[in-house]
Short mmCIF file of C-alpha atoms in Angstrom, two decimals:
data_model
loop_
_atom_site.label_atom_id
_atom_site.label_comp_id
_atom_site.label_asym_id
_atom_site.label_seq_id
_atom_site.Cartn_x
_atom_site.Cartn_y
_atom_site.Cartn_z
CA MET A 1 -5.52 50.16 145.74
CA LYS A 2 -8.07 47.90 144.47
CA PRO A 3 -6.43 45.05 142.45
CA THR A 4 -7.13 44.75 138.72
CA LEU A 5 -7.72 41.04 138.96
CA VAL A 6 -9.62 39.55 141.86
CA ILE A 7 -7.92 36.51 143.41
CA ALA A 8 -8.96 33.23 141.73
CA CYS A 9 -11.57 32.31 144.40
CA ALA A 10 -13.38 35.53 144.09
CA ALA A 11 -13.35 35.39 140.35
CA LEU A 12 -14.94 32.03 140.34
CA ALA A 13 -17.56 33.26 142.83
CA LEU A 14 -19.97 34.33 140.15
CA LEU A 15 -20.10 30.91 138.73
CA ALA A 16 -19.28 28.66 141.58
CA GLY A 17 -20.40 30.69 144.73
CA CYS A 18 -17.77 29.13 146.94
CA ALA A 19 -14.24 27.51 145.72
CA SER A 20 -14.74 24.74 148.30
CA LYS A 21 -17.63 23.20 146.42
CA SER A 22 -16.93 20.80 143.63
CA GLU A 23 -19.99 21.73 141.62
CA PRO A 24 -20.90 25.26 140.49
CA GLN A 25 -23.66 26.69 142.38
CA TYR A 26 -25.59 27.45 139.07
CA PRO A 27 -24.45 24.89 136.51
CA PRO A 28 -25.23 26.10 132.95
CA LYS A 29 -28.29 24.67 131.67
CA ALA A 30 -28.26 22.86 128.49
CA LEU A 31 -30.03 24.62 125.57
CA GLU A 32 -33.36 23.14 124.72
CA ALA A 33 -35.18 23.16 121.35
CA PHE A 34 -38.03 25.43 121.04
CA GLU A 35 -40.32 26.84 118.38
CA ALA A 36 -38.81 30.11 117.39
CA SER A 37 -41.13 32.95 116.52
CA SER A 38 -38.14 35.14 115.03
CA GLU A 39 -35.05 34.61 113.20
CA LEU A 40 -31.68 36.33 113.44
CA ARG A 41 -30.33 37.24 109.93
CA ALA A 42 -26.76 37.86 109.74
CA ASP A 43 -25.84 41.20 107.78
CA TRP A 44 -21.97 41.40 108.18
CA SER A 45 -19.08 40.64 110.16
CA ARG A 46 -16.07 42.28 111.13
CA GLY A 47 -12.76 41.47 113.15
CA ILE A 48 -11.74 44.05 115.72
CA GLY A 49 -8.18 42.99 116.30
CA ASP A 50 -7.51 40.71 119.06
CA GLY A 51 -10.64 41.29 121.08
CA LEU A 52 -10.99 41.77 124.69
CA GLY A 53 -7.60 40.17 125.67
CA ARG A 54 -6.68 37.41 128.10
CA ALA A 55 -8.38 39.40 131.03
CA SER A 56 -11.73 40.05 129.11
CA TYR A 57 -11.46 43.83 129.45
CA PRO A 58 -15.11 45.31 129.17
CA ILE A 59 -14.23 47.24 125.93
CA SER A 60 -17.96 47.80 124.93
CA PRO A 61 -18.33 49.33 121.29
CA ALA A 62 -20.57 52.36 120.94
CA ARG A 63 -22.61 53.88 118.20
CA ASP A 64 -23.43 57.33 117.34
CA GLY A 65 -25.53 57.98 114.45
CA ASP A 66 -24.91 55.35 111.76
CA THR A 67 -21.36 54.75 112.85
CA LEU A 68 -19.77 52.12 115.22
CA PHE A 69 -16.89 52.57 117.25
CA ALA A 70 -15.04 49.50 118.44
CA ALA A 71 -11.59 48.75 119.81
CA ASP A 72 -9.44 45.85 121.16
CA ALA A 73 -7.43 45.57 124.23
CA GLU A 74 -4.18 46.38 122.45
CA GLY A 75 -5.39 49.82 121.60
CA ARG A 76 -6.62 49.14 117.76
CA LEU A 77 -9.58 51.46 117.32
CA MET A 78 -11.99 51.33 114.26
CA ALA A 79 -15.03 53.37 113.01
CA ILE A 80 -17.40 51.33 110.92
CA ASP A 81 -20.59 51.83 108.95
CA ALA A 82 -23.23 50.30 111.06
CA ASN A 83 -25.26 49.40 107.83
CA SER A 84 -22.58 48.21 105.64
CA GLY A 85 -20.04 47.13 107.85
CA ASP A 86 -17.49 49.26 105.80
CA VAL A 87 -14.52 50.41 107.60
CA GLU A 88 -14.44 54.28 107.99
CA TRP A 89 -10.93 54.63 109.32
CA ARG A 90 -8.56 52.63 111.74
CA GLN A 91 -6.44 54.18 114.48
CA ASP A 92 -3.48 52.38 116.46
CA LEU A 93 -3.54 54.32 119.56
CA GLY A 94 -0.49 52.53 121.16
CA GLU A 95 -2.38 52.14 124.35
CA ALA A 96 -3.74 49.20 126.30
CA ILE A 97 -7.43 50.00 126.34
CA SER A 98 -9.54 48.70 129.35
CA SER A 99 -13.00 50.32 129.30
CA GLY A 100 -15.83 50.78 127.05
CA ILE A 101 -16.35 53.43 124.82
CA THR A 102 -18.44 56.44 124.96
CA ALA A 103 -19.36 58.29 121.69
CA VAL A 104 -20.98 61.48 121.95
CA ALA A 105 -21.19 64.93 120.03
CA GLY A 106 -18.37 64.28 117.60
CA GLN A 107 -15.97 62.80 120.38
CA LEU A 108 -14.92 59.33 121.81
CA TYR A 109 -14.00 58.82 125.39
CA LEU A 110 -12.24 55.70 126.91
CA GLY A 111 -9.90 54.55 129.65
CA THR A 112 -6.72 52.61 129.69
CA ARG A 113 -5.06 50.22 131.90
CA ASN A 114 -2.39 52.58 133.20
CA GLY A 115 -5.19 55.15 134.44
CA GLU A 116 -5.31 57.39 131.56
CA VAL A 117 -8.56 58.85 129.89
CA LEU A 118 -8.40 59.77 126.22
CA ALA A 119 -10.57 62.03 124.39
CA LEU A 120 -10.64 61.48 120.63
CA ARG A 121 -12.31 63.01 117.52
CA GLN A 122 -14.87 60.87 115.94
CA ALA A 123 -14.04 61.99 112.50
CA ASP A 124 -10.45 60.23 112.41
CA GLY A 125 -9.74 58.89 115.72
CA SER A 126 -6.99 61.61 116.58
CA VAL A 127 -6.49 62.48 120.30
CA GLU A 128 -7.52 65.68 121.58
CA TRP A 129 -6.34 65.35 125.10
CA ARG A 130 -5.30 62.76 127.67
CA ALA A 131 -5.65 63.06 131.36
CA ARG A 132 -4.48 60.83 134.22
CA VAL A 133 -6.94 59.49 136.90
CA PRO A 134 -5.87 57.58 140.09
CA SER A 135 -5.97 54.08 138.66
CA GLU A 136 -7.10 51.65 135.92
CA VAL A 137 -10.50 52.42 134.21
CA LEU A 138 -12.86 49.84 133.37
CA ALA A 139 -16.18 51.62 133.19
CA ALA A 140 -16.92 53.81 130.18
CA PRO A 141 -16.35 57.34 130.98
CA GLN A 142 -19.71 59.28 131.31
CA PRO A 143 -20.28 62.86 130.04
CA ASN A 144 -22.75 65.66 130.60
CA GLN A 145 -22.40 69.25 129.07
CA GLN A 146 -19.49 70.26 130.95
CA LEU A 147 -17.62 67.19 132.68
CA LEU A 148 -16.57 63.80 131.96
CA VAL A 149 -16.78 61.55 134.97
CA VAL A 150 -14.66 58.54 135.44
CA GLN A 151 -14.85 55.84 137.92
CA SER A 152 -11.63 53.81 138.62
CA VAL A 153 -10.74 50.58 140.01
CA ASP A 154 -9.64 51.89 143.24
CA GLY A 155 -13.16 53.29 144.00
CA SER A 156 -12.20 56.92 143.04
CA VAL A 157 -14.54 59.15 140.89
CA THR A 158 -12.87 61.79 138.76
CA ALA A 159 -14.54 64.84 137.04
CA LEU A 160 -12.64 66.06 134.12
CA ASP A 161 -13.45 69.04 132.07
CA ARG A 162 -14.80 67.90 128.84
CA ALA A 163 -13.21 70.25 126.49
CA SER A 164 -9.69 70.10 128.29
CA GLY A 165 -9.30 67.15 130.42
CA ALA A 166 -8.38 69.30 133.37
CA GLU A 167 -9.36 67.84 136.78
CA ARG A 168 -12.20 69.43 138.26
CA TRP A 169 -12.64 67.27 141.51
CA VAL A 170 -12.06 63.76 142.90
CA TYR A 171 -14.18 61.67 145.25
CA ALA A 172 -12.55 58.72 146.90
CA ALA A 173 -14.78 55.84 148.41
CA ASN A 174 -13.50 53.18 150.92
CA GLU A 175 -13.41 49.95 149.27
CA PRO A 176 -13.21 46.44 150.67
CA ALA A 177 -9.96 44.35 150.30
CA LEU A 178 -11.93 41.95 148.06
CA THR A 179 -14.27 43.00 145.17
CA LEU A 180 -15.77 41.42 142.02
CA ARG A 181 -13.90 42.06 138.90
CA GLY A 182 -14.99 45.47 137.55
CA THR A 183 -16.39 48.69 138.90
CA GLY A 184 -19.78 50.35 138.75
CA THR A 185 -20.40 52.91 136.06
CA PRO A 186 -21.70 56.38 137.24
CA GLN A 187 -25.00 58.00 135.96
CA VAL A 188 -24.23 61.39 135.09
CA ILE A 189 -26.72 64.25 134.46
CA GLU A 190 -26.03 68.08 134.65
CA PRO A 191 -26.39 68.55 138.36
CA VAL A 192 -25.24 65.37 139.96
CA THR A 193 -23.46 62.00 139.59
CA PHE A 194 -25.06 58.77 140.92
CA ALA A 195 -21.98 56.23 141.62
CA GLY A 196 -22.08 53.04 143.15
CA PHE A 197 -19.41 51.31 145.09
CA ALA A 198 -17.93 47.83 146.11
CA ASN A 199 -18.78 48.59 149.82
CA GLY A 200 -22.39 48.38 148.72
CA ARG A 201 -23.20 52.18 149.01
CA LEU A 202 -24.82 54.50 146.36
CA VAL A 203 -23.51 58.06 146.58
CA THR A 204 -25.03 61.12 145.04
CA LEU A 205 -22.24 63.59 144.21
CA ASP A 206 -22.72 67.25 143.61
CA ASN A 207 -21.03 68.02 139.95
CA ARG A 208 -20.04 71.59 141.24
CA SER A 209 -17.63 70.15 143.81
CA GLY A 210 -17.78 66.44 143.94
CA GLN A 211 -19.32 66.64 147.63
CA PRO A 212 -21.80 64.03 148.50
CA LEU A 213 -25.26 65.01 148.74
CA TRP A 214 -26.59 61.84 150.11
CA ASP A 215 -25.41 58.18 150.31
CA LEU A 216 -27.58 55.12 150.99
CA ARG A 217 -26.41 51.46 151.78
CA VAL A 218 -27.94 49.32 149.27
CA ALA A 219 -26.32 46.08 150.27
CA VAL A 220 -25.11 45.10 153.61
CA PRO A 221 -22.12 42.54 153.90
CA GLN A 222 -23.24 39.22 155.46
CA GLY A 223 -21.60 35.86 155.93
CA ARG A 224 -18.33 34.74 157.45
CA SER A 225 -16.15 34.47 154.47
CA GLU A 226 -14.79 37.47 152.40
CA ILE A 227 -16.67 36.15 149.37
CA ALA A 228 -20.00 35.84 151.08
CA ARG A 229 -19.58 39.34 151.93
CA LEU A 230 -19.10 40.84 148.48
CA VAL A 231 -21.75 43.53 148.02
CA ASP A 232 -20.31 45.31 144.86
CA LEU A 233 -22.68 47.66 142.87
CA ASP A 234 -21.14 46.83 139.51
CA GLY A 235 -24.11 47.79 137.45
CA GLN A 236 -25.00 51.41 136.09
CA PRO A 237 -27.78 53.11 138.30
CA LEU A 238 -30.62 53.44 135.91
CA LEU A 239 -32.42 56.76 135.91
CA THR A 240 -35.87 57.62 134.43
CA PRO A 241 -36.81 61.11 133.09
CA ASP A 242 -39.42 61.27 135.86
CA GLY A 243 -36.62 61.01 138.62
CA ARG A 244 -36.85 57.34 139.67
CA LEU A 245 -33.47 55.38 140.11
CA TYR A 246 -32.90 51.63 140.01
CA VAL A 247 -29.81 49.93 141.52
CA THR A 248 -28.86 46.37 141.42
CA SER A 249 -26.23 45.05 144.00
CA TYR A 250 -24.36 41.69 144.21
CA ASN A 251 -25.57 39.52 147.27
CA GLY A 252 -28.11 42.38 148.07
CA ARG A 253 -31.18 44.28 146.96
CA LEU A 254 -32.64 45.74 143.66
CA VAL A 255 -33.83 49.13 144.98
CA ALA A 256 -36.13 51.73 143.24
CA LEU A 257 -35.35 55.27 144.74
CA GLU A 258 -36.68 58.65 144.48
CA ALA A 259 -33.35 60.24 142.82
CA THR A 260 -33.53 63.90 144.45
CA THR A 261 -33.73 62.62 148.01
CA GLY A 262 -32.58 58.78 148.09
CA GLU A 263 -35.86 57.73 149.62
CA VAL A 264 -36.72 54.21 149.09
CA MET A 265 -39.75 53.69 146.90
CA TRP A 266 -39.55 49.72 146.88
CA GLU A 267 -37.11 47.13 147.18
CA ARG A 268 -36.61 43.39 146.95
CA ASP A 269 -33.91 40.86 147.53
CA HIS A 270 -32.02 40.25 144.29
CA SER A 271 -28.40 39.51 143.69
CA SER A 272 -27.16 40.82 140.30
CA TYR A 273 -24.03 42.57 139.06
CA LEU A 274 -25.69 43.76 135.69
CA THR A 275 -27.52 46.94 134.78
CA PRO A 276 -31.15 46.62 134.52
CA LEU A 277 -33.27 47.74 131.58
CA LEU A 278 -36.29 49.83 131.61
CA VAL A 279 -39.15 49.61 128.97
CA GLY A 280 -42.28 51.48 129.42
CA ASP A 281 -43.40 50.40 132.92
CA PHE A 282 -41.44 47.06 132.61
CA LEU A 283 -38.09 46.71 134.68
CA PHE A 284 -35.96 43.86 133.30
CA THR A 285 -33.16 42.40 135.26
CA VAL A 286 -30.88 39.30 135.50
CA ASN A 287 -29.81 37.81 138.54
CA GLU A 288 -26.55 36.13 139.54
CA ALA A 289 -28.22 32.82 138.66
CA GLY A 290 -29.05 33.76 135.17
CA HIS A 291 -32.60 33.95 135.74
CA VAL A 292 -34.41 36.73 133.79
CA LEU A 293 -37.00 38.82 135.53
CA ALA A 294 -39.62 41.31 134.46
CA LEU A 295 -40.97 43.61 137.39
CA ASP A 296 -43.48 46.24 137.53
CA ALA A 297 -41.31 49.32 137.71
CA LEU A 298 -43.87 50.99 139.70
CA ASN A 299 -44.09 48.91 142.57
CA GLY A 300 -41.45 45.97 142.04
CA GLN A 301 -44.08 43.18 141.88
CA PRO A 302 -43.05 40.27 139.41
CA ILE A 303 -44.66 40.12 136.03
CA TRP A 304 -42.71 36.94 134.70
CA ARG A 305 -39.54 35.01 135.36
CA ASN A 306 -37.51 32.76 132.87
CA GLU A 307 -35.07 30.31 134.18
CA ASP A 308 -34.28 28.62 130.92
CA LEU A 309 -30.77 30.26 130.61
CA GLU A 310 -29.68 29.48 134.22
CA GLY A 311 -25.77 29.43 134.90
CA ARG A 312 -25.12 30.77 131.15
CA TRP A 313 -23.41 34.02 132.33
CA LEU A 314 -25.80 36.20 130.71
CA THR A 315 -24.93 39.70 129.51
CA ALA A 316 -27.11 42.80 130.74
CA PRO A 317 -30.26 42.97 128.77
CA ALA A 318 -30.76 44.80 125.48
CA PHE A 319 -34.05 45.58 123.72
CA ALA A 320 -34.88 45.36 120.18
CA ASP A 321 -38.24 45.07 118.23
CA GLY A 322 -40.37 43.88 121.29
CA LYS A 323 -37.48 41.21 122.36
CA LEU A 324 -34.97 41.20 125.26
CA VAL A 325 -31.38 40.47 123.71
CA PHE A 326 -28.54 38.56 125.47
CA GLY A 327 -25.36 37.10 124.72
CA ASP A 328 -23.97 34.16 126.95
CA PHE A 329 -20.70 32.62 127.73
CA GLU A 330 -20.87 30.12 124.87
CA GLY A 331 -21.43 32.61 122.15
CA TYR A 332 -25.07 32.33 121.77
CA LEU A 333 -27.48 35.39 121.20
CA HIS A 334 -30.71 34.76 122.71
CA LEU A 335 -34.07 36.67 122.23
CA LEU A 336 -36.95 36.75 124.67
CA GLU A 337 -40.30 38.02 124.12
CA ALA A 338 -40.59 41.26 126.44
CA ARG A 339 -44.19 40.75 127.26
CA ASP A 340 -44.13 37.23 128.57
CA GLY A 341 -40.66 36.06 128.70
CA GLU A 342 -40.67 33.21 126.30
CA LEU A 343 -37.84 32.30 124.17
CA ALA A 344 -38.09 33.79 120.63
CA GLY A 345 -34.94 33.22 118.77
CA ARG A 346 -31.48 31.99 118.96
CA THR A 347 -28.15 31.94 117.08
CA ARG A 348 -24.46 31.40 118.03
CA ILE A 349 -22.12 34.15 117.22
CA ASN A 350 -18.94 32.80 118.20
CA ARG A 351 -17.50 29.97 120.43
CA SER A 352 -15.09 32.51 122.20
CA GLY A 353 -18.38 33.91 124.28
CA ILE A 354 -20.04 37.02 124.59
CA MET A 355 -19.80 38.96 128.01
CA LEU A 356 -20.60 42.58 126.66
CA ARG A 357 -24.31 43.84 126.35
CA PRO A 358 -25.34 43.92 122.49
CA LEU A 359 -25.96 47.39 120.91
CA THR A 360 -29.50 47.73 119.43
CA GLU A 361 -31.21 50.02 117.12
CA GLY A 362 -34.87 49.18 115.92
CA ARG A 363 -34.57 45.60 114.48
CA GLN A 364 -30.78 45.86 114.12
CA ILE A 365 -28.31 44.26 116.61
CA HIS A 366 -24.60 44.62 116.89
CA VAL A 367 -22.73 42.15 119.07
CA LEU A 368 -18.97 41.71 119.89
CA ALA A 369 -17.49 38.45 120.78
CA ASN A 370 -14.83 38.01 123.27
CA ASP A 371 -12.43 37.45 120.62
CA GLY A 372 -13.13 40.60 118.56
CA ARG A 373 -15.72 39.25 116.10
CA LEU A 374 -18.21 41.93 115.59
CA GLU A 375 -21.41 40.77 114.11
CA ALA A 376 -24.46 42.69 112.64
CA LEU A 377 -27.77 40.90 112.64
CA THR A 378 -31.46 41.95 111.96
CA ILE A 379 -34.40 40.46 113.74
CA ARG A 380 -37.02 38.83 111.18
CA GLU A 381 -40.35 37.11 112.03
CA THR A 382 -40.48 33.54 110.95
CA PRO A 383 -42.93 32.69 108.12
#
């Protein structure tokens, strides 16, 4: 079974590259002054229990309509009005939560450290059903109309009946002994599930049976050490309405695929453990060094590159009001102009740091700091 926590050397690999070096491979760049074109106005702030816990579980909040749903690592769950910050209800689940939250069609789904999946009512947080999966769940469960698909830390993918939680099928991948902390998040549509694994492979599963339709090696292990051979697909595959699939890998490639066949449309060397973002024909991605890249989504050609935030352990990018939005390990929230990559705004949210992708809606941003501070902000153009 894949361990919940990677050994210390691998946990440091994202920052240090190799534990034998005295200096990080990508030391955090100091933040320099710049002329801001936008400001971030604080609207409200709310504490969400004890936050992500000492292990920094990826308990990302979710939004459905005008309601936010957020939880802490000890199972305290809250529904909050996204505009006012007023608490609509609180629920103590009595479960150690470990996954992000999914909110859809009046229901909430989340996973726990002991390998359970819970379905709850958005109206009051009451539990509708619970189901057992093979191991701890870090990735937010992903629904289609009939199924809830859950990827566990041991490399298994389990499909549950959305109405009852009954198991429909399980797919098990061969995982390497050493992996990054975390798992990929499956991309689920009605007929199939796209799932990436720590062995560097992307697999398309038939949702009727869990049988693989095709699989592709996105990254090939290289190097002599186990750390150098890490090839995890820890981001979520990004699927477009016209059937293009974008996949990142650690120590590997960024690949654009034809989703129905797995045929490679274009590829480039690119090491990343974060989910990319598509806006129009621009594909935005952050590499392991913390460089932000904008690529032409149709051919992979670079449009711009920003290295101002190198080594700052950025979150995956979000998009709001023409800006890219990132959090960093010191708790800063950064805005970059999507059209050219120039810094547009910055504010500090919380010294505990930000590891989860911000939620955005129009000009509104909601960001959860590691210690549980949930902040609502609005982007304003500077006078």
